[in-house]
Amino acid sequence: MDAMHAQLPADLWTVPYAGARFPGAKAVAERPGLAAGANCQLFAYAVLEHFGLAPAPLRSSELWDDTRTTVRVGAPEPLDLLLFNASDRAYGAHVGVWTGDDAVLHLCAEAGRPAVWSLADFAARPRYGVVLGAKRVTRRARPS
């Protein structure tokens, strides 16, 4: 297991997929956290927060267009966000966290729980066949 994966708390590995629990959703406002589940964005942002980053609660297309808290990068580094879709459109894109060595940590309906897939695993599925690119979160969490 990758060193980054080993640093994640056990409860992050058991988050159930819940498509209705996305950034800005009423369900998340009423019941914050991941115990009730998460979609791909909410999960990815929790992973980044664990490592001291402060991602803005953006949906896929907002994330792709954002220049205030993220930058597009040509080659991903660990903790960069990767966006996948069936087309080259960011709307509705799937978001995962690049952990290095051709590994993307993500949460999707197909797996039901967090999983680590290679880029080939994504390419083998039409709904994730297009890699839009990578975004790096530039905002750090304030020390508590």
XYZ file of N, CA, C and O in Angstrom, residues 9-93:
340
model
N -6.949 7.970 7.793
C -7.646 7.306 8.905
C -8.590 6.223 8.384
O -9.122 6.320 7.274
N -8.797 5.214 9.192
C -9.625 4.068 8.797
C -11.029 4.485 8.383
O -11.598 3.900 7.460
N -11.581 5.511 9.037
C -12.957 5.894 8.704
C -13.092 6.448 7.287
O -14.167 6.364 6.697
N -12.019 6.987 6.714
C -12.101 7.457 5.318
C -12.246 6.289 4.348
O -12.828 6.436 3.278
N -11.733 5.130 4.702
C -11.805 3.959 3.825
C -13.176 3.295 3.847
O -13.453 2.412 3.033
N -14.039 3.714 4.767
C -15.352 3.075 4.887
C -16.502 3.989 4.471
O -17.665 3.634 4.640
N -16.199 5.149 3.918
C -17.246 6.090 3.512
C -18.083 5.466 2.393
O -17.543 5.075 1.359
N -19.390 5.388 2.581
C -20.232 4.858 1.501
C -20.500 5.919 0.438
O -20.569 7.113 0.746
N -20.664 5.462 -0.796
C -21.021 6.395 -1.863
C -22.475 6.829 -1.681
O -23.369 6.006 -1.494
N -22.695 8.141 -1.737
C -24.050 8.710 -1.675
C -24.077 9.902 -2.622
O -23.592 10.988 -2.291
N -24.601 9.691 -3.809
C -24.590 10.706 -4.857
C -25.249 12.017 -4.483
O -24.882 13.072 -4.999
N -26.207 11.984 -3.581
C -26.920 13.206 -3.181
C -26.134 14.030 -2.163
O -26.541 15.139 -1.822
N -25.008 13.503 -1.692
C -24.192 14.227 -0.703
C -22.985 14.837 -1.419
O -21.915 14.250 -1.474
N -23.204 16.005 -1.968
C -22.182 16.732 -2.725
C -21.958 18.096 -2.092
O -22.783 18.547 -1.285
N -20.873 18.786 -2.434
C -20.622 20.111 -1.866
C -21.808 21.047 -2.118
O -22.292 21.160 -3.240
N -22.302 21.654 -1.051
C -23.415 22.587 -1.149
C -24.788 21.952 -1.026
O -25.797 22.664 -0.998
N -24.858 20.640 -0.944
C -26.149 19.954 -0.844
C -26.788 20.191 0.518
O -26.111 20.259 1.534
N -28.111 20.265 0.506
C -28.866 20.440 1.747
C -28.572 19.289 2.720
O -28.426 19.510 3.926
N -28.452 18.079 2.203
C -28.177 16.914 3.045
C -26.851 17.045 3.783
O -26.724 16.614 4.932
N -25.874 17.661 3.155
C -24.559 17.852 3.787
C -24.636 18.971 4.823
O -24.047 18.872 5.899
N -25.385 20.020 4.517
C -25.554 21.116 5.480
C -26.275 20.626 6.732
O -25.923 21.021 7.857
N -27.260 19.766 6.545
C -28.029 19.248 7.677
C -27.254 18.209 8.483
O -27.452 18.079 9.686
N -26.402 17.474 7.818
C -25.622 16.428 8.486
C -24.202 16.435 7.926
O -23.855 15.639 7.052
N -23.367 17.365 8.429
C -21.987 17.472 7.927
C -21.175 16.197 8.200
O -21.576 15.359 9.009
N -20.057 16.108 7.545
C -19.194 14.949 7.707
C -19.475 13.896 6.659
O -20.275 14.107 5.750
N -18.816 12.765 6.804
C -18.900 11.713 5.793
C -19.613 10.453 6.270
O -19.774 9.511 5.506
N -20.059 10.424 7.532
C -20.676 9.214 8.076
C -21.901 8.782 7.269
O -22.154 7.593 7.116
N -22.647 9.747 6.740
C -23.838 9.435 5.948
C -23.502 9.226 4.477
O -24.387 9.015 3.660
N -22.238 9.276 4.142
C -21.809 9.069 2.766
C -21.361 10.342 2.088
O -21.437 11.433 2.661
N -20.895 10.189 0.865
C -20.362 11.310 0.097
C -20.385 10.964 -1.379
O -20.430 9.796 -1.751
N -20.329 12.019 -2.190
C -20.078 11.786 -3.611
C -18.570 11.923 -3.816
O -17.812 12.090 -2.859
N -18.125 11.864 -5.043
C -16.684 11.881 -5.315
C -16.008 13.163 -4.853
O -14.905 13.136 -4.304
N -16.663 14.314 -5.059
C -16.041 15.588 -4.686
C -15.908 15.713 -3.176
O -14.836 16.054 -2.667
N -16.988 15.462 -2.464
C -16.975 15.585 -1.007
C -15.904 14.672 -0.414
O -15.164 15.069 0.491
N -15.801 13.459 -0.945
C -14.780 12.529 -0.470
C -13.372 13.037 -0.777
O -12.507 13.070 0.103
N -13.131 13.443 -2.016
C -11.797 13.921 -2.396
C -11.376 15.119 -1.551
O -10.229 15.207 -1.109
N -12.302 16.024 -1.301
C -11.980 17.203 -0.504
C -11.646 16.818 0.931
O -10.762 17.409 1.555
N -12.317 15.803 1.477
C -12.009 15.337 2.833
C -10.598 14.751 2.895
O -9.870 14.954 3.873
N -10.203 14.039 1.841
C -8.844 13.496 1.783
C -7.832 14.648 1.789
O -6.867 14.639 2.554
N -8.071 15.645 0.953
C -7.146 16.784 0.907
C -7.100 17.518 2.240
O -6.020 17.932 2.687
N -8.249 17.679 2.868
C -8.291 18.350 4.173
C -7.477 17.581 5.207
O -6.798 18.181 6.046
N -7.508 16.264 5.144
C -6.712 15.447 6.060
C -5.227 15.777 5.937
O -4.488 15.729 6.922
N -4.793 16.116 4.736
C -3.388 16.430 4.489
C -3.094 17.928 4.561
O -2.052 18.381 4.100
N -4.007 18.716 5.134
C -3.741 20.130 5.391
C -4.086 21.097 4.280
O -3.736 22.273 4.354
N -4.771 20.637 3.256
C -5.206 21.529 2.191
C -6.633 21.989 2.469
O -7.381 21.321 3.189
N -7.020 23.120 1.891
C -8.355 23.688 2.114
C -9.063 23.894 0.784
O -9.154 25.016 0.284
N -9.569 22.811 0.184
C -10.277 22.967 -1.085
C -11.593 23.710 -0.891
O -12.254 23.551 0.129
N -11.937 24.517 -1.863
C -13.237 25.184 -1.847
C -14.297 24.139 -2.196
O -14.028 23.214 -2.969
N -15.504 24.252 -1.657
C -16.553 23.255 -1.915
C -17.185 23.434 -3.294
O -18.316 23.872 -3.428
N -16.440 23.081 -4.315
C -16.863 23.304 -5.699
C -17.337 22.010 -6.347
O -16.795 20.938 -6.096
N -18.327 22.138 -7.228
C -18.742 21.023 -8.066
C -17.754 20.914 -9.220
O -16.927 21.794 -9.434
N -17.841 19.859 -10.001
C -16.840 19.558 -11.028
C -16.556 20.706 -11.993
O -15.401 21.077 -12.205
N -17.586 21.246 -12.624
C -17.338 22.304 -13.609
C -16.824 23.572 -12.935
O -15.994 24.282 -13.505
N -17.300 23.859 -11.718
C -16.774 25.017 -10.978
C -15.300 24.798 -10.644
O -14.484 25.716 -10.744
N -14.961 23.584 -10.236
C -13.574 23.240 -9.921
C -12.697 23.405 -11.153
O -11.619 23.997 -11.084
N -13.159 22.909 -12.280
C -12.360 22.973 -13.503
C -12.106 24.420 -13.914
O -11.026 24.755 -14.384
N -13.089 25.283 -13.723
C -12.955 26.696 -14.113
C -12.263 27.559 -13.056
O -11.818 28.660 -13.355
N -12.168 27.073 -11.830
C -11.629 27.865 -10.719
C -10.166 28.252 -10.929
O -9.356 27.443 -11.368
N -9.861 29.511 -10.609
C -8.471 29.987 -10.622
C -8.101 30.654 -9.296
O -6.972 31.089 -9.134
N -9.037 30.719 -8.360
C -8.777 31.366 -7.071
C -8.109 30.426 -6.076
O -7.237 30.839 -5.331
N -8.535 29.174 -6.059
C -8.023 28.240 -5.052
C -7.338 27.020 -5.656
O -6.836 26.171 -4.922
N -7.344 26.934 -6.996
C -6.694 25.814 -7.679
C -6.015 26.307 -8.949
O -6.348 27.372 -9.475
N -5.082 25.510 -9.430
C -4.452 25.777 -10.727
C -4.446 24.471 -11.519
O -4.348 23.392 -10.947
N -4.557 24.595 -12.825
C -4.419 23.420 -13.692
C -2.946 23.078 -13.800
O -2.098 23.961 -13.895
N -2.657 21.786 -13.805
C -1.276 21.329 -13.939
C -1.202 20.293 -15.042
O -2.154 19.535 -15.261
N -0.078 20.261 -15.731
C 0.095 19.327 -16.834
C 0.356 17.902 -16.390
O -0.153 16.957 -16.973
N 1.158 17.752 -15.356
C 1.481 16.422 -14.828
C 1.103 16.396 -13.356
O 1.577 17.227 -12.585
N 0.240 15.468 -12.956
C -0.209 15.466 -11.564
C 0.880 15.043 -10.585
O 1.764 14.251 -10.921
N 0.778 15.598 -9.398
C 1.611 15.217 -8.260
C 0.664 14.730 -7.171
O -0.539 15.013 -7.211
N 1.178 13.986 -6.192
C 0.303 13.526 -5.116
C -0.504 14.673 -4.514
O 0.006 15.778 -4.320
N -1.774 14.396 -4.283
C -2.787 15.301 -3.751
C -3.379 16.241 -4.796
O -4.167 17.116 -4.447
N -3.043 16.072 -6.056
C -3.735 16.814 -7.104
C -5.048 16.107 -7.398
O -5.176 14.889 -7.213
N -6.025 16.868 -7.843
C -7.332 16.331 -8.205
C -7.351 16.020 -9.695
O -6.924 16.845 -10.497
N -7.830 14.851 -10.072
C -8.004 14.488 -11.470
C -9.491 14.444 -11.777
O -10.281 13.987 -10.952
N -9.849 14.946 -12.950
C -11.241 14.956 -13.386
C -11.405 14.028 -14.577
O -10.607 14.088 -15.526
N -12.429 13.178 -14.523
C -12.726 12.186 -15.559
C -14.174 12.348 -16.001
O -15.042 12.674 -15.196
N -14.423 12.077 -17.276
C -15.794 12.120 -17.766
C -15.892 11.261 -19.032
O -14.876 10.771 -19.540
N -17.088 11.149 -19.544
C -17.295 10.429 -20.800
C -16.975 11.314 -22.001
O -16.787 10.820 -23.105
N -16.928 12.627 -21.754
C -16.620 13.589 -22.822
C -15.616 14.588 -22.268
O -15.192 14.483 -21.121
N -15.277 15.586 -23.074
C -14.320 16.591 -22.616
C -14.995 17.746 -21.865
O -14.401 18.799 -21.674
N -16.215 17.523 -21.395
C -16.939 18.531 -20.623
C -16.706 18.313 -19.137
O -16.749 17.178 -18.658
N -16.514 19.413 -18.406
C -16.280 19.307 -16.961
C -17.568 19.106 -16.182
O -17.542 18.590 -15.059
N -18.708 19.494 -16.759
C -19.964 19.350 -16.048
C -20.223 17.870 -15.739
O -20.210 17.024 -16.629
N -20.421 17.565 -14.470
C -20.692 16.194 -14.058
C -19.472 15.294 -14.024
O -19.608 14.079 -13.850
N -18.280 15.858 -14.149
C -17.064 15.038 -14.154
C -16.835 14.384 -12.792
O -17.204 14.911 -11.748
